[in-house]
Coordinates of N, CA and C in Angstrom, one line a residue:
M88 N -46.2 -119.1 -32.8 CA -46.0 -118.4 -31.6 C -47.3 -118.4 -30.9
N89 N -47.2 -118.4 -29.6 CA -48.3 -118.6 -28.8 C -48.4 -117.3 -27.9
T90 N -49.0 -116.2 -28.2 CA -49.1 -115.0 -27.5 C -50.5 -114.8 -26.9
R91 N -50.5 -114.6 -25.6 CA -51.8 -114.4 -24.9 C -52.1 -112.9 -24.9
T92 N -53.3 -112.5 -25.2 CA -53.7 -111.1 -25.1 C -54.5 -110.8 -23.9
E93 N -54.9 -111.8 -23.2 CA -55.6 -111.5 -21.9 C -54.6 -111.5 -20.8
T94 N -54.6 -110.4 -20.0 CA -53.6 -110.3 -18.9 C -54.2 -110.8 -17.6
G95 N -55.4 -110.8 -17.4 CA -56.0 -111.2 -16.1 C -56.1 -110.0 -15.1
F96 N -55.8 -108.9 -15.6 CA -55.9 -107.7 -14.7 C -57.4 -107.3 -14.6
T97 N -57.7 -106.7 -13.5 CA -59.0 -106.2 -13.2 C -59.2 -104.9 -13.9
P98 N -60.2 -104.7 -14.7 CA -60.4 -103.4 -15.3 C -60.6 -102.3 -14.3
I99 N -60.1 -101.1 -14.6 CA -60.3 -99.9 -13.7 C -61.3 -98.9 -14.2
D100 N -61.7 -98.2 -13.2 CA -62.7 -97.2 -13.5 C -61.9 -96.0 -14.1
P101 N -62.2 -95.4 -15.2 CA -61.4 -94.3 -15.8 C -61.5 -93.0 -15.0
D102 N -62.5 -92.8 -14.1 CA -62.6 -91.7 -13.3 C -61.9 -91.8 -11.9
L103 N -61.2 -93.0 -11.7 CA -60.6 -93.3 -10.5 C -59.5 -92.2 -10.1
Y104 N -58.7 -91.9 -11.0 CA -57.6 -91.0 -10.8 C -58.2 -89.6 -10.5
A105 N -59.2 -89.2 -11.2 CA -59.7 -87.9 -11.0 C -60.3 -87.7 -9.6
R106 N -61.0 -88.8 -9.1 CA -61.6 -88.8 -7.8 C -60.5 -88.8 -6.7
A107 N -59.4 -89.5 -7.0 CA -58.3 -89.6 -6.0 C -57.6 -88.2 -5.9
F108 N -57.5 -87.5 -7.0 CA -56.9 -86.2 -6.9 C -57.8 -85.2 -6.2
Q109 N -59.1 -85.4 -6.3 CA -60.0 -84.5 -5.6 C -59.9 -84.6 -4.1
F110 N -59.6 -85.9 -3.6 CA -59.3 -86.1 -2.2 C -58.0 -85.4 -1.8
L111 N -57.0 -85.4 -2.6 CA -55.8 -84.8 -2.3 C -55.8 -83.3 -2.4
D112 N -56.5 -82.8 -3.3 CA -56.6 -81.4 -3.6 C -58.0 -81.0 -3.8
P113 N -58.8 -80.9 -2.7 CA -60.2 -80.6 -2.8 C -60.4 -79.2 -3.4
A114 N -61.6 -79.1 -4.1 CA -61.9 -77.8 -4.6 C -62.1 -76.8 -3.5
P115 N -61.7 -75.5 -3.8 CA -61.8 -74.5 -2.7 C -63.3 -74.3 -2.4
E116 N -63.5 -74.0 -1.1 CA -64.8 -73.7 -0.7 C -65.2 -72.3 -1.2
P117 N -66.5 -72.2 -1.4 CA -66.9 -70.8 -1.9 C -66.5 -69.7 -0.9
A118 N -66.0 -68.7 -1.5 CA -65.5 -67.5 -0.7 C -66.6 -66.8 0.0
A119 N -66.3 -66.4 1.2 CA -67.3 -65.6 2.0 C -67.5 -64.3 1.3
P120 N -68.6 -63.7 1.5 CA -68.9 -62.4 0.9 C -67.8 -61.4 1.4
A121 N -67.3 -60.6 0.5 CA -66.2 -59.6 0.8 C -66.8 -58.5 1.7
L122 N -66.0 -58.2 2.8 CA -66.4 -57.1 3.7 C -65.8 -55.8 3.1
P123 N -66.4 -54.7 3.4 CA -65.8 -53.4 2.9 C -64.4 -53.3 3.6
A124 N -63.5 -52.8 2.8 CA -62.1 -52.6 3.4 C -62.2 -51.5 4.4
A125 N -61.5 -51.8 5.5 CA -61.4 -50.8 6.6 C -60.4 -49.7 6.2
P126 N -60.6 -48.5 6.6 CA -59.6 -47.5 6.3 C -58.3 -47.8 7.0
A127 N -57.2 -47.5 6.3 CA -55.9 -47.8 6.8 C -55.7 -47.0 8.1
Q128 N -55.1 -47.7 9.1 CA -54.9 -47.1 10.3 C -53.4 -46.6 10.4
V129 N -53.3 -45.4 10.7 CA -51.9 -44.8 10.8 C -51.6 -44.7 12.2
P130 N -50.5 -45.4 12.6 CA -50.1 -45.3 14.0 C -49.8 -43.9 14.4
L131 N -50.1 -43.5 15.6 CA -49.8 -42.1 16.1 C -48.3 -41.9 16.3
T132 N -47.6 -43.0 16.4 CA -46.1 -42.8 16.7 C -45.3 -42.9 15.4
A133 N -46.0 -42.9 14.2 CA -45.3 -43.0 13.0 C -44.3 -41.9 12.8
V134 N -44.7 -40.7 13.2 CA -43.8 -39.5 13.0 C -43.4 -39.1 14.4
P135 N -42.0 -39.0 14.6 CA -41.6 -38.6 16.0 C -42.0 -37.1 16.2
P136 N -42.3 -36.8 17.4 CA -42.6 -35.4 17.7 C -41.5 -34.4 17.4
V137 N -41.8 -33.3 16.9 CA -40.8 -32.3 16.6 C -40.5 -31.6 17.9
R138 N -39.2 -31.5 18.2 CA -38.8 -30.8 19.4 C -38.0 -29.5 18.9
L139 N -38.4 -28.4 19.3 CA -37.7 -27.2 18.9 C -36.7 -26.9 20.0
T140 N -35.6 -26.3 19.5 CA -34.5 -25.9 20.4 C -35.0 -24.7 21.1
G141 N -34.9 -24.6 22.5 CA -35.2 -23.5 23.2 C -34.2 -22.4 23.1
P142 N -34.6 -21.1 23.4 CA -33.6 -20.0 23.2 C -32.4 -20.1 24.1
V143 N -32.5 -20.7 25.3 CA -31.4 -20.8 26.2 C -30.4 -21.8 25.6
E144 N -30.9 -23.0 25.2 CA -30.1 -24.0 24.6 C -29.4 -23.5 23.4
K145 N -30.1 -22.8 22.6 CA -29.6 -22.2 21.3 C -28.4 -21.2 21.6
T146 N -28.7 -20.4 22.6 CA -27.6 -19.4 23.0 C -26.4 -20.1 23.5
L147 N -26.6 -21.0 24.3 CA -25.4 -21.8 24.9 C -24.7 -22.5 23.8
T148 N -25.4 -23.2 22.9 CA -24.8 -23.9 21.8 C -24.1 -23.0 20.9
D149 N -24.7 -21.9 20.5 CA -24.0 -21.0 19.6 C -22.8 -20.3 20.3
A150 N -22.8 -20.1 21.5 CA -21.7 -19.5 22.2 C -20.5 -20.5 22.3
L151 N -20.8 -21.8 22.6 CA -19.7 -22.8 22.6 C -19.2 -23.0 21.2
A152 N -20.0 -22.9 20.1 CA -19.5 -23.0 18.8 C -18.6 -21.8 18.5
F153 N -19.0 -20.6 19.0 CA -18.1 -19.4 18.8 C -16.8 -19.6 19.5
L154 N -16.8 -20.2 20.7 CA -15.5 -20.5 21.4 C -14.7 -21.5 20.6
D155 N -15.3 -22.5 20.0 CA -14.6 -23.5 19.2 C -14.0 -22.9 17.9
T156 N -14.7 -21.9 17.4 CA -14.3 -21.3 16.1 C -13.2 -20.2 16.4
H157 N -13.4 -19.4 17.3 CA -12.6 -18.2 17.6 C -11.6 -18.3 18.7
G158 N -11.8 -19.3 19.5 CA -10.9 -19.6 20.6 C -11.4 -19.1 22.0
W159 N -10.8 -19.6 23.0 CA -11.2 -19.3 24.4 C -10.1 -18.4 25.0
A160 N -10.5 -17.5 25.8 CA -9.6 -16.6 26.4 C -9.9 -16.5 27.9
R161 N -8.9 -16.1 28.7 CA -9.1 -15.8 30.1 C -8.4 -14.4 30.4
G162 N -8.9 -13.7 31.3 CA -8.3 -12.5 31.7 C -8.8 -11.3 30.9
T163 N -9.5 -11.5 29.8 CA -10.0 -10.4 28.9 C -11.3 -10.8 28.3
L164 N -12.1 -9.9 28.0 CA -13.4 -10.2 27.4 C -13.2 -10.6 25.9
I165 N -12.3 -9.8 25.2 CA -12.0 -10.2 23.8 C -10.5 -10.0 23.6
H166 N -9.9 -11.1 23.2 CA -8.5 -11.1 23.0 C -8.2 -10.4 21.6
P167 N -7.1 -9.8 21.4 CA -6.8 -9.1 20.1 C -6.9 -10.0 18.9
E168 N -6.7 -11.3 19.1 CA -6.8 -12.2 17.9 C -8.2 -12.8 17.8
G169 N -9.2 -12.3 18.6 CA -10.6 -12.7 18.4 C -11.1 -13.7 19.4
A170 N -10.3 -14.4 20.2 CA -10.8 -15.3 21.2 C -11.5 -14.5 22.3
R171 N -12.5 -15.2 22.9 CA -13.3 -14.5 24.0 C -13.3 -15.4 25.2
C172 N -13.7 -14.7 26.3 CA -13.9 -15.5 27.5 C -15.4 -16.0 27.4
S173 N -15.8 -16.7 28.4 CA -17.2 -17.3 28.4 C -18.3 -16.2 28.3
I174 N -18.1 -15.1 29.0 CA -19.2 -14.1 29.0 C -19.2 -13.4 27.6
G175 N -18.0 -13.2 27.1 CA -17.9 -12.6 25.7 C -18.5 -13.5 24.7
A176 N -18.3 -14.8 24.8 CA -19.0 -15.7 23.8 C -20.5 -15.7 24.0
L177 N -21.0 -15.6 25.2 CA -22.4 -15.5 25.4 C -23.0 -14.2 24.8
R178 N -22.3 -13.1 24.9 CA -22.7 -11.9 24.3 C -22.7 -11.9 22.8
A179 N -21.7 -12.6 22.3 CA -21.7 -12.7 20.8 C -22.8 -13.6 20.3
A180 N -23.1 -14.7 21.0 CA -24.1 -15.6 20.6 C -25.5 -15.0 20.7
A181 N -25.8 -14.3 21.8 CA -27.1 -13.7 22.1 C -27.4 -12.5 21.2
G182 N -26.3 -11.7 20.9 CA -26.5 -10.5 20.1 C -27.0 -9.3 20.9
A183 N -27.6 -9.6 22.0 CA -28.0 -8.5 22.9 C -28.2 -9.1 24.3
R184 N -28.3 -8.2 25.2 CA -28.6 -8.7 26.6 C -30.1 -8.9 26.8
N185 N -30.6 -9.9 26.2 CA -32.0 -10.3 26.2 C -32.2 -11.4 27.3
S186 N -33.4 -11.9 27.3 CA -33.8 -12.8 28.4 C -33.0 -14.2 28.1
A187 N -32.8 -14.5 26.9 CA -32.0 -15.8 26.6 C -30.6 -15.6 27.1
Y188 N -30.0 -14.5 26.9 CA -28.7 -14.2 27.3 C -28.6 -14.3 28.9
C189 N -29.5 -13.7 29.6 CA -29.5 -13.7 31.0 C -29.8 -15.1 31.5
D190 N -30.7 -15.8 31.0 CA -31.0 -17.2 31.4 C -29.9 -18.2 31.1
A191 N -29.2 -18.0 30.0 CA -28.1 -18.8 29.6 C -26.9 -18.6 30.6
G192 N -26.7 -17.3 30.9 CA -25.7 -16.9 31.8 C -25.9 -17.5 33.2
N193 N -27.2 -17.4 33.7 CA -27.5 -18.0 35.0 C -27.4 -19.5 35.0
L194 N -27.8 -20.2 34.0 CA -27.6 -21.6 33.9 C -26.1 -22.0 33.9
L195 N -25.3 -21.3 33.1 CA -23.9 -21.5 33.0 C -23.2 -21.3 34.4
L196 N -23.5 -20.2 35.1 CA -23.0 -20.0 36.4 C -23.4 -21.0 37.4
D197 N -24.7 -21.4 37.3 CA -25.2 -22.5 38.2 C -24.4 -23.8 38.0
E198 N -24.2 -24.1 36.8 CA -23.4 -25.4 36.5 C -22.0 -25.2 36.9
A199 N -21.4 -24.1 36.8 CA -20.0 -23.8 37.2 C -19.9 -24.0 38.8
R200 N -20.9 -23.5 39.4 CA -21.0 -23.7 40.9 C -21.2 -25.2 41.3
R201 N -22.0 -25.9 40.5 CA -22.2 -27.3 40.8 C -20.8 -28.1 40.6
Q202 N -20.1 -27.8 39.6 CA -18.9 -28.5 39.3 C -17.7 -28.0 40.1
H203 N -17.6 -26.7 40.4 CA -16.4 -26.2 41.0 C -16.6 -25.4 42.3
G204 N -17.7 -25.6 42.9 CA -18.0 -24.9 44.2 C -18.8 -23.7 44.1
T205 N -19.4 -23.3 45.2 CA -20.4 -22.2 45.3 C -19.7 -20.9 45.4
K206 N -18.4 -20.8 45.5 CA -17.8 -19.5 45.8 C -17.8 -18.5 44.6
W207 N -18.1 -19.0 43.4 CA -18.0 -18.2 42.2 C -19.2 -17.3 42.1
Q208 N -18.9 -16.0 42.1 CA -20.0 -15.0 42.0 C -20.3 -14.5 40.6
S209 N -19.4 -14.7 39.7 CA -19.6 -14.3 38.3 C -19.0 -15.3 37.3
I210 N -19.4 -15.2 36.1 CA -18.9 -16.0 35.1 C -17.4 -15.6 34.8
P211 N -17.1 -14.3 34.7 CA -15.7 -14.0 34.4 C -14.7 -14.5 35.5
S212 N -15.1 -14.4 36.8 CA -14.2 -14.9 37.8 C -14.0 -16.4 37.7
W213 N -15.1 -17.1 37.5 CA -15.0 -18.6 37.3 C -14.2 -18.9 36.1
N214 N -14.5 -18.3 35.0 CA -13.8 -18.5 33.7 C -12.3 -18.3 33.8
D215 N -11.8 -17.3 34.5 CA -10.4 -16.9 34.6 C -9.7 -17.8 35.5
S216 N -10.4 -18.6 36.4 CA -9.7 -19.4 37.4 C -9.6 -20.9 37.0
H217 N -10.0 -21.3 35.8 CA -10.1 -22.7 35.4 C -9.4 -22.9 34.1
T218 N -9.1 -24.2 33.8 CA -8.5 -24.6 32.5 C -9.6 -24.6 31.5
G219 N -9.1 -24.7 30.2 CA -10.0 -24.8 29.1 C -10.9 -26.0 29.2
A220 N -10.3 -27.1 29.6 CA -11.1 -28.4 29.7 C -12.2 -28.3 30.7
Q221 N -11.9 -27.6 31.9 CA -12.9 -27.5 32.9 C -14.0 -26.5 32.5
V222 N -13.6 -25.5 31.8 CA -14.6 -24.6 31.3 C -15.5 -25.2 30.2
R223 N -14.9 -26.0 29.3 CA -15.7 -26.7 28.3 C -16.7 -27.7 28.9
S224 N -16.2 -28.4 30.0 CA -17.1 -29.4 30.6 C -18.3 -28.7 31.2
V225 N -18.2 -27.5 31.8 CA -19.3 -26.8 32.3 C -20.2 -26.4 31.2
W226 N -19.7 -25.9 30.1 CA -20.5 -25.5 28.9 C -21.3 -26.7 28.4
E227 N -20.7 -27.8 28.2 CA -21.4 -28.9 27.7 C -22.5 -29.4 28.6
T228 N -22.2 -29.4 29.9 CA -23.2 -29.9 30.8 C -24.4 -28.9 30.9
A229 N -24.1 -27.6 30.8 CA -25.2 -26.6 30.8 C -26.0 -26.7 29.6
I230 N -25.4 -27.0 28.4 CA -26.2 -27.3 27.2 C -27.1 -28.5 27.4
R231 N -26.6 -29.5 27.9 CA -27.5 -30.7 28.1 C -28.6 -30.4 29.1
R232 N -28.3 -29.6 30.2 CA -29.4 -29.3 31.1 C -30.5 -28.4 30.4
A233 N -30.1 -27.5 29.6 CA -31.0 -26.6 28.9 C -31.8 -27.5 27.9
H234 N -31.2 -28.5 27.3 CA -31.9 -29.4 26.4 C -33.0 -30.2 27.2
H235 N -32.5 -30.8 28.3 CA -33.4 -31.6 29.2 C -34.6 -30.7 29.7
L236 N -34.3 -29.5 30.1 CA -35.3 -28.6 30.6 C -36.2 -28.0 29.5
N237 N -35.8 -28.2 28.2 CA -36.4 -27.7 27.0 C -36.6 -26.2 27.1
I238 N -35.5 -25.5 27.5 CA -35.5 -24.0 27.6 C -34.5 -23.4 26.6

């Protein structure tokens, strides 16, 4: 048998692969000196501002909830079954004829005049001359106005 052991290949440098990989994946550069960590910045808008319900808005909201619970009436302050007219609901919600009661009544009457004309001189006369849906619309709009005015 005649086997040649010489291949004729050029011998290679054993560190050739190591140098090639250094070109592909160079060693990281020395890190810059660490700076002191800055304190965490908390954005000022992270927490929404707290908005408190004003006394007029609360009185109007409570009065409408009273009407929803006990019923709405016309022609009487308090119906024998517990329903009330708008002024009766305001009185029940306010608990007394205080400034919130007066301001809520003025706002309610003003909204009634906006929606149904300026001829209404009092809440009872307006309440007794309109449907439940019309009265409710005035209540809801007055509550939104009180909320917008933050009163």
